Structures are given as structure tokens and as C-alpha cells.
Coordinates of C-alpha atoms and ligand atoms in Angstrom, one line a residue:
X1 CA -23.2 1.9 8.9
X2 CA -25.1 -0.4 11.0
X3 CA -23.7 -3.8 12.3
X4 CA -26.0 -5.8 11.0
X5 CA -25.0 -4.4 7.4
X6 CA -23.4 -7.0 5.0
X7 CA -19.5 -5.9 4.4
X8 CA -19.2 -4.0 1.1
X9 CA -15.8 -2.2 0.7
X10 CA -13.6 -1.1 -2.4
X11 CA -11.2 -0.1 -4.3
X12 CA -11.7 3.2 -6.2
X13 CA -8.5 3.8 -8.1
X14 CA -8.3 6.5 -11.0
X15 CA -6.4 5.8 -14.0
X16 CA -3.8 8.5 -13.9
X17 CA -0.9 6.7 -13.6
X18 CA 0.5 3.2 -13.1
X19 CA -0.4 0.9 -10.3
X20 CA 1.9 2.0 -7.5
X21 CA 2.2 0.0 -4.1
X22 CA 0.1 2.5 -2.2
X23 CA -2.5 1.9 -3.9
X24 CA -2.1 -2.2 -4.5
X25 CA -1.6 -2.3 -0.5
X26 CA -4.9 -0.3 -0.1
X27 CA -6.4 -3.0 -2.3
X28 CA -5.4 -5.3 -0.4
X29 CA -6.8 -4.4 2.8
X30 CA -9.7 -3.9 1.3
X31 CA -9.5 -7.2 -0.3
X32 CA -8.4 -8.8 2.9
X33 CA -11.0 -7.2 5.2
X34 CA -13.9 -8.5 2.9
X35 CA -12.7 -11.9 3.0
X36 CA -12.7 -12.1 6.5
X37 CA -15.9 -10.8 7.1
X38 CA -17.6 -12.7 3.9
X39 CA -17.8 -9.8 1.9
X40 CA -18.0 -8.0 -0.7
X41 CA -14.8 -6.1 -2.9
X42 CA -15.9 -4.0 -5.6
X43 CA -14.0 -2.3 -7.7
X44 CA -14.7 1.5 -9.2
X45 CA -12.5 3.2 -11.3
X46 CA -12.6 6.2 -10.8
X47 CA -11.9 7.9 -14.6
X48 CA -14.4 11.5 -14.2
X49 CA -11.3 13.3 -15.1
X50 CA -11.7 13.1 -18.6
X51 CA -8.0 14.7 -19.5
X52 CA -6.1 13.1 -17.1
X53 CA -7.6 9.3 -17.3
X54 CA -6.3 7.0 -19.8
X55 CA -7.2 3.6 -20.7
X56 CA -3.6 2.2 -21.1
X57 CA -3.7 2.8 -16.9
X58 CA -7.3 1.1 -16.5
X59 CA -5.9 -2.3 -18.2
X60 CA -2.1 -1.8 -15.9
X61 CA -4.3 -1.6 -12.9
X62 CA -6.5 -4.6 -13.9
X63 CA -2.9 -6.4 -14.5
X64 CA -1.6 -5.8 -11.5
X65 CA -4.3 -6.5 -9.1
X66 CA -5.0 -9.6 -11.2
X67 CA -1.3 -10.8 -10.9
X68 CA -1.3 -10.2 -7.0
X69 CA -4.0 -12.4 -6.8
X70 CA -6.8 -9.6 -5.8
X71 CA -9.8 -11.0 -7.0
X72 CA -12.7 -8.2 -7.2
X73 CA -16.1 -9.7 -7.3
X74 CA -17.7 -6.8 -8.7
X75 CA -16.9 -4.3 -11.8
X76 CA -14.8 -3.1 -12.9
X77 CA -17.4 0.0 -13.1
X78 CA -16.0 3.2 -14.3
X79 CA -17.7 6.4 -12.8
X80 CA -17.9 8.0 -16.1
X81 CA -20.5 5.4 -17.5
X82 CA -22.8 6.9 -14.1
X83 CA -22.6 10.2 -14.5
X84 CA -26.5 10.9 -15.4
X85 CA -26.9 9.2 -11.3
X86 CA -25.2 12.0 -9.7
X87 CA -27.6 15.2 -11.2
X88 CA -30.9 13.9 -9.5
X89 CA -29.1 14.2 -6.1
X90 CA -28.0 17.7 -7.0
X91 CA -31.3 18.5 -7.8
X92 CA -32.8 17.4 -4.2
X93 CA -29.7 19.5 -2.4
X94 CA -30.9 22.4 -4.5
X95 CA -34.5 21.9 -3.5
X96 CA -33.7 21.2 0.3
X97 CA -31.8 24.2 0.3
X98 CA -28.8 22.6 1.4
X99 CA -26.9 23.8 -1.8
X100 CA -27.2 26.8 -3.8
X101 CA -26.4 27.6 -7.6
X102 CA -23.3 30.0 -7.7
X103 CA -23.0 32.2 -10.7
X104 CA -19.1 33.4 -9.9
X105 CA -17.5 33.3 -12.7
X106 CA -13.7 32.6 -12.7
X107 CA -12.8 36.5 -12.7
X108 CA -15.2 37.5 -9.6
X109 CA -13.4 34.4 -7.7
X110 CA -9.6 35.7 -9.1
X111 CA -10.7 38.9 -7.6
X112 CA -11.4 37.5 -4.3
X113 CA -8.2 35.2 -4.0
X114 CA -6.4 38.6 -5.2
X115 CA -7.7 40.7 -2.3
X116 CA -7.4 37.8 0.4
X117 CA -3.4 37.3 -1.2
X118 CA -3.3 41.1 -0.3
X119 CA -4.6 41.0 2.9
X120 CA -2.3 37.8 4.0
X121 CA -5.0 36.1 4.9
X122 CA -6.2 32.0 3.4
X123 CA -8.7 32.4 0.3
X124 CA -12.4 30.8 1.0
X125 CA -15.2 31.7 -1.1
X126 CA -17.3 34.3 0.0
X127 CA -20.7 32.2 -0.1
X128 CA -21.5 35.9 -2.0
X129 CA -24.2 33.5 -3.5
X130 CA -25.3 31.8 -0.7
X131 CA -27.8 34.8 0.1
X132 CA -29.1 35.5 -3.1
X133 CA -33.0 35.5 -3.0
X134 CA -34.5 32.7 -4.5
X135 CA -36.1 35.5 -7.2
X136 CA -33.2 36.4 -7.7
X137 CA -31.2 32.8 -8.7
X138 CA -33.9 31.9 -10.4
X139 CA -33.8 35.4 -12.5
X140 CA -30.4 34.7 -13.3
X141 CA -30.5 30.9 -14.4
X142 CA -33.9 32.0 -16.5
X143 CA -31.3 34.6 -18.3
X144 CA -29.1 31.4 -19.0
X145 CA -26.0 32.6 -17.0
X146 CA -23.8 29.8 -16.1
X147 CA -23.6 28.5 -12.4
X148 CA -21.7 26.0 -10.7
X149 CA -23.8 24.4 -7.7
X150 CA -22.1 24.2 -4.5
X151 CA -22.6 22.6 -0.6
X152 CA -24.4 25.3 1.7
X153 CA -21.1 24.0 4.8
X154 CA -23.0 24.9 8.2
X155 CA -21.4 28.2 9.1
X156 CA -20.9 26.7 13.2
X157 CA -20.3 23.6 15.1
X158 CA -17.7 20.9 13.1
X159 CA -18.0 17.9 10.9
X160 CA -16.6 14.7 12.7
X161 CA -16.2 11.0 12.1
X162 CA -14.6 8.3 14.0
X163 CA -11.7 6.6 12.0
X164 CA -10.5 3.3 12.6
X165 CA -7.0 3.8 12.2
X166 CA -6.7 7.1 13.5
X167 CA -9.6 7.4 16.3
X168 CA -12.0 10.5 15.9
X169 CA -11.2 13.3 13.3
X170 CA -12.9 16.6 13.5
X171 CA -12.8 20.0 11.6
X172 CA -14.5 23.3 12.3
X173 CA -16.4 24.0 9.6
X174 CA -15.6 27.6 9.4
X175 CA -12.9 25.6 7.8
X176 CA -14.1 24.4 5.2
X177 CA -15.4 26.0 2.3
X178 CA -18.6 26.4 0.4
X179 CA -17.0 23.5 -2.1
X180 CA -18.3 23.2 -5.5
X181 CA -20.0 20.0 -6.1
X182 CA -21.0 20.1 -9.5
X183 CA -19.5 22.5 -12.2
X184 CA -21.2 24.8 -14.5
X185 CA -21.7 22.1 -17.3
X186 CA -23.7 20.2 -14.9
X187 CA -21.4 17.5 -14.4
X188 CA -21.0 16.1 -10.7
X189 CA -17.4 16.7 -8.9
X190 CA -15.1 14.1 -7.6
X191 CA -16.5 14.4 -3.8
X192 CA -20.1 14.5 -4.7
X193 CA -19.3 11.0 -7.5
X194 CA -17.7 9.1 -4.3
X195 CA -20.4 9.7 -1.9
X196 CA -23.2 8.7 -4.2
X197 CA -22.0 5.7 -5.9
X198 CA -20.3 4.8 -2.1
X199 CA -24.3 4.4 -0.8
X200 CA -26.0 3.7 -3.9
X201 CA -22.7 0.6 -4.0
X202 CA -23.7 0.4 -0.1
X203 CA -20.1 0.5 0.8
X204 CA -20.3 -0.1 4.6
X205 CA -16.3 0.7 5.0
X206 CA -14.5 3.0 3.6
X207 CA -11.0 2.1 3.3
X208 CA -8.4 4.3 1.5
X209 CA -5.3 6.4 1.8
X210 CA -5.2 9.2 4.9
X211 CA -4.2 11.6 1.8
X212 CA -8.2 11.8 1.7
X213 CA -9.2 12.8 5.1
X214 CA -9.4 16.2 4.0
X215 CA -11.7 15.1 1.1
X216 CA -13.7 12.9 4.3
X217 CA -14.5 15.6 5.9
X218 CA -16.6 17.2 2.5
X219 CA -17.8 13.9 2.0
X220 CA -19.4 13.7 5.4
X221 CA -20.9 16.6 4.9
X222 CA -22.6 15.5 1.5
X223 CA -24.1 12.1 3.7
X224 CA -25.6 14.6 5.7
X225 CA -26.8 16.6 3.3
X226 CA -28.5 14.0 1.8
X227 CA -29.7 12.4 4.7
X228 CA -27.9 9.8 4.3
X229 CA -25.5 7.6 7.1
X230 CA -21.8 7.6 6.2
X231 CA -19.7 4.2 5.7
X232 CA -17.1 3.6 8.5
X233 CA -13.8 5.2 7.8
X234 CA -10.5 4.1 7.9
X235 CA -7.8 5.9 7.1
X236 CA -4.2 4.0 6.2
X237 CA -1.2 6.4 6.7
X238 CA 0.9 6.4 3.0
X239 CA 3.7 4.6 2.3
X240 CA 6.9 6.8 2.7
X241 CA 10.2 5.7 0.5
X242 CA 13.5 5.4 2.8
X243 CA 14.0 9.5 2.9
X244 CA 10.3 10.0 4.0
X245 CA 9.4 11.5 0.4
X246 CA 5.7 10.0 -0.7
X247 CA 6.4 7.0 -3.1
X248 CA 5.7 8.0 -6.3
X249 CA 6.4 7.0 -10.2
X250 CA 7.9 10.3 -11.2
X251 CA 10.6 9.9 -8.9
X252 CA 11.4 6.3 -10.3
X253 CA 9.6 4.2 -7.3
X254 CA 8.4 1.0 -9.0
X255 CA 4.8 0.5 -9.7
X256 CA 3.6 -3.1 -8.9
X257 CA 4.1 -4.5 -12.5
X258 CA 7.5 -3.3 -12.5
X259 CA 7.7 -5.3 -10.0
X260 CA 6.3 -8.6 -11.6
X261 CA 8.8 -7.8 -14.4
X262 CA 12.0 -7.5 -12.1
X263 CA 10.8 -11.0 -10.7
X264 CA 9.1 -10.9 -7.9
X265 CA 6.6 -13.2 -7.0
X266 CA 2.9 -11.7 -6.2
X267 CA 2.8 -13.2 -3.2
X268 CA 6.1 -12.1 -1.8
X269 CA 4.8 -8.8 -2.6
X270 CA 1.1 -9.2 -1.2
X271 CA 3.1 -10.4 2.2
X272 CA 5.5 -7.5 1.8
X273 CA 3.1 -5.0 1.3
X274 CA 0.7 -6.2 3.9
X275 CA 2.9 -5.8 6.5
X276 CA 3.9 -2.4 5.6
X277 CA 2.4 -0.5 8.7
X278 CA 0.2 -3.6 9.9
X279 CA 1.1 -6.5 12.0
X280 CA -0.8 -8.9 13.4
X281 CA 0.4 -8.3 17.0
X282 CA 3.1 -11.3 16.7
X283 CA 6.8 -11.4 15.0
X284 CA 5.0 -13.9 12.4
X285 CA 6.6 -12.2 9.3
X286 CA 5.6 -14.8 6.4
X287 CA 1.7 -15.1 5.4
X288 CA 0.2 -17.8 3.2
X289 CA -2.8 -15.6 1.5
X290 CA -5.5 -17.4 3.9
X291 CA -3.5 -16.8 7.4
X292 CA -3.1 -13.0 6.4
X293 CA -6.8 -13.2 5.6
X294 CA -7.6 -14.6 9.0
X295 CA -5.4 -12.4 11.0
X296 CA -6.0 -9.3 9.4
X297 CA -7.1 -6.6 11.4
X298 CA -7.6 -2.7 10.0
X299 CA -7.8 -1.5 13.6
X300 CA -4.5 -2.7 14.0
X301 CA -2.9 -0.6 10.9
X302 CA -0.6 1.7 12.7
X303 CA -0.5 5.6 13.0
X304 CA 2.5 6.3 11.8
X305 CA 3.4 6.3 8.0
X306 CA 5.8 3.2 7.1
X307 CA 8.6 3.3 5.2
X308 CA 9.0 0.9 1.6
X309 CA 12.4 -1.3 2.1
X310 CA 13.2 -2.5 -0.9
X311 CA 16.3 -4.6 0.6
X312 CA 13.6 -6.4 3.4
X313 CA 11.3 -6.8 0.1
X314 CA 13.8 -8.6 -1.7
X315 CA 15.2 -10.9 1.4
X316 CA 11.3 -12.0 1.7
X317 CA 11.1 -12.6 -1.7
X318 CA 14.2 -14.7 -1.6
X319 CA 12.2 -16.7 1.4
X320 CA 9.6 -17.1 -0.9
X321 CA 11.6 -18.6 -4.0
X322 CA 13.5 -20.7 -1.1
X323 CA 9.9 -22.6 0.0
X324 CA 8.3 -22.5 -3.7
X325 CA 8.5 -26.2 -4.6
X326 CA 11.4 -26.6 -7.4
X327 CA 9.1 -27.5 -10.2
X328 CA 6.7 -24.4 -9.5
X329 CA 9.5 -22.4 -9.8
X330 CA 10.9 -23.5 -12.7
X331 CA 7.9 -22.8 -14.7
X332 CA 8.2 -19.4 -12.7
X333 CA 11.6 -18.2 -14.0
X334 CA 11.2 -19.6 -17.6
X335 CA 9.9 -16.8 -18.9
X336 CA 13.1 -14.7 -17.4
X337 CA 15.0 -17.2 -19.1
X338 CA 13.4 -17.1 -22.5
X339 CA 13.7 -13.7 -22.2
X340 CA 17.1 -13.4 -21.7
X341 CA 17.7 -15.9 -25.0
X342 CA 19.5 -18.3 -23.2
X343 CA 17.9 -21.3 -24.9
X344 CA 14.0 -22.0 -26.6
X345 CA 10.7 -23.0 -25.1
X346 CA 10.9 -26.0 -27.3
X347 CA 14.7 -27.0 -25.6
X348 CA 13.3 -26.5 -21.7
X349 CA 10.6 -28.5 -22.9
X350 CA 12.8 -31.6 -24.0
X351 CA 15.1 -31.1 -21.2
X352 CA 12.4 -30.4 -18.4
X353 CA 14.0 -32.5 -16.2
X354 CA 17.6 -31.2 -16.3
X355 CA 16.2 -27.8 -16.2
X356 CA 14.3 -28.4 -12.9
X357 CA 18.0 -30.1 -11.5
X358 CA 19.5 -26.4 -12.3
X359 CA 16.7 -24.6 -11.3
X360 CA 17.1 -26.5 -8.0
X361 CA 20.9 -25.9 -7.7
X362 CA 20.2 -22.1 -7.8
X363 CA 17.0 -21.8 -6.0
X364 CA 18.8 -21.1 -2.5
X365 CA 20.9 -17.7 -3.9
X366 CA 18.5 -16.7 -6.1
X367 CA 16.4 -13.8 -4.8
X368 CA 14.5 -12.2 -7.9
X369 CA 13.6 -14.4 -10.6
X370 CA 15.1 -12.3 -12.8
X371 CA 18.6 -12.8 -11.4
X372 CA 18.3 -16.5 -12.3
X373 CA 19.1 -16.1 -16.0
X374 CA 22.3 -14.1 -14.6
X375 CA 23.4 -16.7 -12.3
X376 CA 22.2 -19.7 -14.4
X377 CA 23.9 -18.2 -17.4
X378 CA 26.6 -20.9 -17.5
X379 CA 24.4 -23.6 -18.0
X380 CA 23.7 -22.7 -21.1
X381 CA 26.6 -21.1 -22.6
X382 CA 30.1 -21.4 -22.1
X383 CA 31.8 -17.9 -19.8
X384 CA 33.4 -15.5 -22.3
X385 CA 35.2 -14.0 -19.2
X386 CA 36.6 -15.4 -16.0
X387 CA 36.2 -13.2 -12.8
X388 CA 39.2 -11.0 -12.5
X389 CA 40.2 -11.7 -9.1
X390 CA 39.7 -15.5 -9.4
X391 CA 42.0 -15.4 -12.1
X392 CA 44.8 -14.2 -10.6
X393 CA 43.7 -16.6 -7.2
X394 CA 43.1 -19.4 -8.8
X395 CA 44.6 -19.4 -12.4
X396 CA 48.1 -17.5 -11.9
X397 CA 49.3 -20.1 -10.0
X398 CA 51.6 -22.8 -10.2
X399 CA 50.4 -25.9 -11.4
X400 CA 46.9 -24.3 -12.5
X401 CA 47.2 -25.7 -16.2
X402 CA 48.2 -29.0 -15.2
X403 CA 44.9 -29.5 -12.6
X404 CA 42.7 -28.7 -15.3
X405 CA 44.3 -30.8 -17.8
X406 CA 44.2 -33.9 -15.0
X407 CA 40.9 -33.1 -14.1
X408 CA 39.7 -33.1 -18.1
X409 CA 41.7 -36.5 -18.5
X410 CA 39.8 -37.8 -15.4
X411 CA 36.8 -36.6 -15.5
X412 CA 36.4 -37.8 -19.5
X413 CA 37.1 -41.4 -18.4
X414 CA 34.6 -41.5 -16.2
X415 CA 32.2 -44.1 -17.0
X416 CA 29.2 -42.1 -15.4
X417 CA 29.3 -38.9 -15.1
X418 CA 27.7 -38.4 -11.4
X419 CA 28.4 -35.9 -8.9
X420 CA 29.5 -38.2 -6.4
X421 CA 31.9 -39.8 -8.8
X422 CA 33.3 -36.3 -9.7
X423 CA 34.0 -35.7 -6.0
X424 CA 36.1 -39.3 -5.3
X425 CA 38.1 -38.7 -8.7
X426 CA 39.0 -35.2 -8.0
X427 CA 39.4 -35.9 -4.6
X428 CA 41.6 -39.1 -5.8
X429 CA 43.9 -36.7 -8.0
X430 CA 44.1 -34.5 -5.4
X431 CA 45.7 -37.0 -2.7
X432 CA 47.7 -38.5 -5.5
X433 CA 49.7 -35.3 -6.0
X434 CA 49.9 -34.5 -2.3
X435 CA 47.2 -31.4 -2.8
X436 CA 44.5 -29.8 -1.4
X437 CA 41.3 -31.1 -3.1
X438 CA 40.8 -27.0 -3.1
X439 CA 43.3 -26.5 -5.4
X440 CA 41.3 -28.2 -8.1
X441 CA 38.0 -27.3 -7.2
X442 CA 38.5 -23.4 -7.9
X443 CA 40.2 -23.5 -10.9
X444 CA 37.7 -25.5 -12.1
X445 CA 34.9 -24.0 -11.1
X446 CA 36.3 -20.7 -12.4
X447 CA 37.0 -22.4 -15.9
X448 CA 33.4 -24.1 -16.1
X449 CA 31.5 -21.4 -15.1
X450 CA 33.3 -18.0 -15.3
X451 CA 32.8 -17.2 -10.9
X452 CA 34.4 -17.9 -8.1
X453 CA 30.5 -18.5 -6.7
X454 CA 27.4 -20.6 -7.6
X455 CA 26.4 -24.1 -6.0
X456 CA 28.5 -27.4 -5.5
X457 CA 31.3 -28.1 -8.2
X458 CA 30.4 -31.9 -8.3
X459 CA 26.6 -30.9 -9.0
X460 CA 26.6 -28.0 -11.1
X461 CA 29.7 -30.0 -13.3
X462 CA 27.0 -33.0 -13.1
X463 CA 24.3 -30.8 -14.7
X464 CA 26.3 -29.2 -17.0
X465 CA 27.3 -32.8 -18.4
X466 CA 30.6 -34.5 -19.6
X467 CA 31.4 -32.9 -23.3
X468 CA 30.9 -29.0 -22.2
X469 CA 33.0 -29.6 -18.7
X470 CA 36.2 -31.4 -20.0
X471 CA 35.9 -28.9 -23.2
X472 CA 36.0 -26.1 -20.7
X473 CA 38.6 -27.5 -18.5
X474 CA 40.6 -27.5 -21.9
X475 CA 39.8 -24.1 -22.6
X476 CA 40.9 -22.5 -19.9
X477 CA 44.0 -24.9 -19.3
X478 CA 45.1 -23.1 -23.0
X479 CA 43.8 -19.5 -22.0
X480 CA 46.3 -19.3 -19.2
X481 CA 49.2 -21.2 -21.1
X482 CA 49.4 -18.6 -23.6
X483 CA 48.4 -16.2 -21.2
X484 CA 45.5 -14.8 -23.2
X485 CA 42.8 -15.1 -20.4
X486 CA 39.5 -13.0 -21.1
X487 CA 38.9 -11.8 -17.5
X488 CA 36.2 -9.8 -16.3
X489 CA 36.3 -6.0 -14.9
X490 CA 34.4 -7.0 -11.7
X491 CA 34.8 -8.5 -8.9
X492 CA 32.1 -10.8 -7.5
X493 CA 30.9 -9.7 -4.4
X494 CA 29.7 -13.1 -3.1
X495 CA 31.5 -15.0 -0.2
X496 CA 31.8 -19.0 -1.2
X497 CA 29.5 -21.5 -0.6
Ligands
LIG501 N1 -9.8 7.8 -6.7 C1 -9.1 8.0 -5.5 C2 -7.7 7.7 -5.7 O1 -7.3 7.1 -6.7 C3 -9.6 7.1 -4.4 C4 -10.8 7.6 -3.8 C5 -11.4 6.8 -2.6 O2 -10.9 5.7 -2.3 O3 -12.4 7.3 -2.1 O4 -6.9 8.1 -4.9

């Protein structure tokens, strides 16, 4: 690639599988590294494997770079709609010489993986082929026996290329194999597709998992072939789960619209995954999309692989729900809400004021969106259960039925019913009877909302409203008299507010 070249990179994912976060964070960098540089993103799906590609992955990939906000400006374009491109290029190897028709069939190459097994020694074809007489191929493919074409690899010297991440990468190529780059049916192979739609796409960078170096190195050797200069390379070491295993779907890691689903946001994830083995040389941890465009760097994407935290992924996307304004997010976790059947579109819609006041009362514990329908649970219907340990705290006690009945006398009477009313009344009954305001607050938060946890008594009583909070207060004032209190198994793990 030459510097004046405009920046074209890409994304060339094949639809095997779901979207997982390698491959969203290698779109990103990619998507990232042409906005900087006002260029170019295209995306190439890469579906030549016919058995293993499937349509229902093409449309989760689209999804889930859509959702993250990774806007492709050109494709998608699926490498099996080009494959009559590739065979040309074939053809001039074949006529430069620098590739050669091998007529192996499976059992000749069995035979030779046999005898190098036997021998203890690594298998590489023989390049038998290689120095057949061109009388003789041509005898051979005149007779119609099959042949697979493959790259005539110089025998000395090594094929080299300077990375961007990891500096300059060489191989002997006594290493490396006479590789087969297009089978017997005539159809190109996955090494030989990348390299010719990568210059015919005039990809300038090359930016893509370090799982393909090996592959680099056979690609290289294709540019060469052809006569042809190579994109730059860089190489991003792979995401590693906490016990240094690859991340991967089969061993339950969450693919990226897993995680819109659990309720993240896309651009807690974008930030999260970003930084995953990049940093921008300061402790700045939180990106808006067009500072981590700005700062971006792919020379600084470290060596070393970095490890996927879900625990620092979820305190960020807490941050994130914290600094989303209150109204945003509420149109955010509605969907988690409807969902979980706690009330109708229709309802939220009447009440889109009220549900904006709750949605701000939980915004500061909330750190998925999908936990908001757990914690906001209350709001819409009344607890079943009380937590087991507030019960015996703050029910089991002395005087507990005769606070809530007080409180459901006071609080009825109220002529508003405000939180800062709530507070002087309670706090009223409370230095009427010589007792700690606590000792109304957590029986009645546990009777209005079924937790010893959540936000202010005054405000989440306020948003619940008058009718359900002095019914409630009843409730539970009967529940303990008879001693018939529903309590839960668990515990709740959160400290108090
Ligand atoms: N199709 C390859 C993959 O999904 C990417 C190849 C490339 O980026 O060159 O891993």
C-alpha cells in the first residue's frame, strides 16, 4: 500500500456462527480506523463454504453490527456471488508458471501423510506435481483427470511482512506448503477469494484477528504471485475469556446480540470492547463514539491477548445507564418491561410521565436494562413475598403492626400525597411516639415493596401513589398479625441506600 492510497479497510466475517465479540471488536477497529482517516468500511461476507454458511448468521451479523452502531458504507457483498472473478487469476498463475495443476488424488496424499506419520516427521506435500513436464500435465488434463491447482511456494529465502501490531512477521518457506488454491471443481479456496477481492476491493489495510497470520503468510505469497502489492497488516491478538480459553459460543460466551437482549446498551459495549487490548495512552476509560474515533490508534493495540471481564463490562454499562438522560432511557428499558408483562404499551403511554419519575428513581442501581423490570417490579404490582430476613428485622418486632397501621391512617389523610409530606408525617409519628423515624421506614418499605433495598421511601411511596401504599401498609399490618407472612427464600444481597 502506498501512502497516498485512499483508506479502504473491512470487515470479512463468514456466517458460521453468531456474531461474537471478537469479531464485533475487529469491526470496530476497522470501523474506527476508516473514520479517522476518511475512509472507507466495506463489508464482505465471506459465505464460500457452502455447508457450513447459513443465512440465519448473515442477517444476526447485519443485526448486530447495525445495533452497535457500525455503519458499513459498502455491501454487504457475499464472496459466493464473485466466484466466476477468482478463475481468471488462476489461469494467469497457471500460465506464469507460478502454480501448477496437481492431479493427487485423496489416496496418493493419504499415502503420503501415512508414511510421514510413520516416519515421525510433519506431513507437507511432496510438490510430486510440481515437476511434471508441461507434456505431461497437459496429457493428463486432455485425458479429463481431475486436478486441484496449487501455489508453486519458493523452495528458499522466507515470506515476510511488517504488522502493525506485532512489528515484522517472517516464515521460511520451506515452511510452508505447496497450498492448494483452487480445488478440483475449479472453485477458488478461501486464501486465494481474500487476496483477490482484498485488491480488486483495494483494501489498503488489512485488519483482522492474529488467528490469521498463518493464513497472511499464503496470502502474501499469492500478492506476489500475482504481482500485485499487499495491503498493510495488522494483526489484533484474540480476546481470551477469564481462564485464557478463546471466547467462543459453544462454551456459552455471549455473542453480541445476546448481549442487546440481556440489556446492554451498544454503546457501553462499543466502549467496552474497544478498549479490550487498546488504550489510548491515558486512564480515559469512557468514550463518546466520536472521541474513540479521534483517539483511535491500531498501532497502539497491544501484543498481548486481553482478557473479556464481564463484571468491568457491566460496571461500564451501569456508567452508561447512570449519564443516559432519564427520558432516553426510559424508552430504552420499555421493551424489558413489556416483556416482562408488567403493564401495556398503551398504559406507559398514558402514564409517560410517572413512568419516567420511576425510571429515574432506579436509574442509579440499575446496571443492565434488563434488571429494571426486576427492581422496578413493585411499581406495578403489589410483592407476593417479603424478603426473608427483613421480615424477621423489621416485621417480628414489637410494635411493627401498629407503625403500619399509623402510617396507613396518616399517610391516607394526607391532602397531597408528596414525598416531602410523607417524610414530615412519618417523621411526625415517629417523634410523637418517642421512635426512631427508622423504625417506620423499614417496615414500610418492606410492606410496599417486598425489599429491604430500592430508592428513597418518601419517593418511591410518592410514585407508587396513595390507594396502592396505604392498601399495602394494611396488608402487611394483617400478614404479620395472623402471622401468615409470605416471605421469600432469599436474602437480598444489597447494602441500604
Ligand atoms: N472470514 C474470516 C473470518 O471470519 C475473516 C478473514 C479476513 O478478515 O481476512 O474469520
Amino acid at each position: 500500500m502506498t501512502s497516498a492510497q485512499p483508506v479502504r479497510v473491512r470487515i470479512a466475517p463468514s456466517p458460521t456462527g453468531y456474531l461474537h465479540v471478537g469479531t464485533a471488536r475487529t469491526a470496530i477497529y476497522n470501523y474506527l480506523f476508516a473514520r479517522r482517516r476518511d475512509g472507507t468500511f466495506v463489508l464482505r461476507i465471506e459465505d464460500t463454504d457452502r455447508d457450513r454458511s447459513q443465512s440465519e448468521f448473515v442477517q444476526v451479523i447485519l443485526d448486530g453490527l447495525r445495533w452497535l452502531g457500525i455503519e458499513w458504507d459498502e455491501g454487504p457483498i457475499h464472496q459466493a456471488d464473485r466466484f466466476e472473478l477468482y478463475g481468471p487469476h488462476i489461469q494467469t498463475l497457471l500460465e506464469k508458471g507460478r502454480a501448477y495443476r496437481c492431479y493427487c488424488t485423496p489416496a496418493d496424499l493419504d499415502a503420503e501423510r501415512l508414511a510421514a506419520r510413520a516416519a515421525k516427521a510433519d506431513w507437507q506435500y511432496s510438490r510430486r506435481c510440481r515437476h511434471l513436464s508441461r507434456a505431461e500435465s497437459a496429457h493428463r488434463e486432455a485425458d479429463g483427470q481431475p486436478f486441484s491447482v496449487r501455489l508453486a511456494v519458493p523452495e528458499t529465502g522466507e515470506t515476510c511482512f511488517r504488522d502493525l501490531v506485532a512489528g515484522t512477521l517472517r516464515r521460511h518457506n520451506s515452511d510452508i506448503e505447496d497450498f492448494v488454491i483452487a480445488r478440483s471443481d475449479g472453485r477458488a479456496l478461501y486464501n486465494f477469494a481474500v487476496v483477490v477481492d482484498d485488491h480488486l476491493m483495494q483494501i489498503s489495510h488489512v485488519i483482522r484477528g492474529n488467528d490469521h497470520i498463518t493464513n497472511t503468510y499464503k496470502q502474501v505469497l499469492i500478492y506476489a504471485a500475482l504481482g500485485w502489492d499487499s495491503p498493510a497488516f495488522a494483526h489484533v491478538p484474540l480476546i481470551l475469556r477469564p481462564d485464557k480459553s478463546k471466547v467462543s459460543k459453544r462454551k456459552g460466551d455471549a455473542s453480541v446480540t445476546d448481549y442487546r437482549d440481556r440489556g446492554y446498551l451498544p454503546e457501553a459495549l462499543l466502549n467496552y470492547l474497544c478498549l479490550l487490548g487498546w488504550s489510548p495512552g491515558d486512564d480515559r476509560e469512557i468514550f463518546t463514539r466520536d472521541e474513540l474515533i479521534e483517539a483511535f490508534d491500531v498501532r497502539r493495540v497491544a501484543g498481548a491477548n486481553p482478557i473479556f471481564d464481564p463484571a468491568k463490562l457491566e460496571w461500564m454499562n451501569g456508567d452508561y445507564i447512570r449519564r443516559l438522560p432519564t427520558g432516553e432511557l426510559a424508552r430504552r428499558v420499555e421493551p424489558f418491561v413489556l416483556s416482562a408483562n408488567l403493564t401495556t404499551a398503551a398504559d406507559l403511554e398514558t402514564r409517560r410521565d410517572w413512568f419516567c419519575g420511576v425510571v429515574g428513581l432506579l436509574q442509579e442501581r440499575c446496571k443492565t436494562l434488563a434488571e429494571f423490570p426486576v427492581l422496578a417490579r413493585y411499581f406495578f404490582v403489589a410483592p407476593d413475598t417479603y424478603d426473608s430476613r427483613g421480615v424477621t428485622k423489621h416485621f417480628r418486632r414489637p410494635g411493627a403492626v401498629e407503625r403500619l397501621r399509623e402510617l396507613a391512617g396518616a399517610w391516607d389523610a394526607l391532602t397531597d400525597f408528596r414525598a416531602d409530606l410523607l417524610e414530615e408525617t412519618t417523621q411526625g409519628l415517629a417523634e410523637a411516639a418517642g421512635a426512631k423515624t427508622a423504625a417506620y421506614i423499614h417496615p414500610a418499605r418492606l410492606a410496599l415493596t417486598g425489599t429491604t433495598t430500592g430508592p428513597g421511601l418518601y419517593e418511591l411511596a410518592a410514585a407508587l401513589d396513595r390507594a396502592p401504599c396505604v392498601a399495602r401498609l394494611r396488608r402487611a399490618a394483617e400478614a404479620i398479625e395472623a402471622d401468615r407472612i409470605p416471605a421469600t427464600l432469599e436474602t437480598s444481597k444489597e447494602k441500604k441506600p
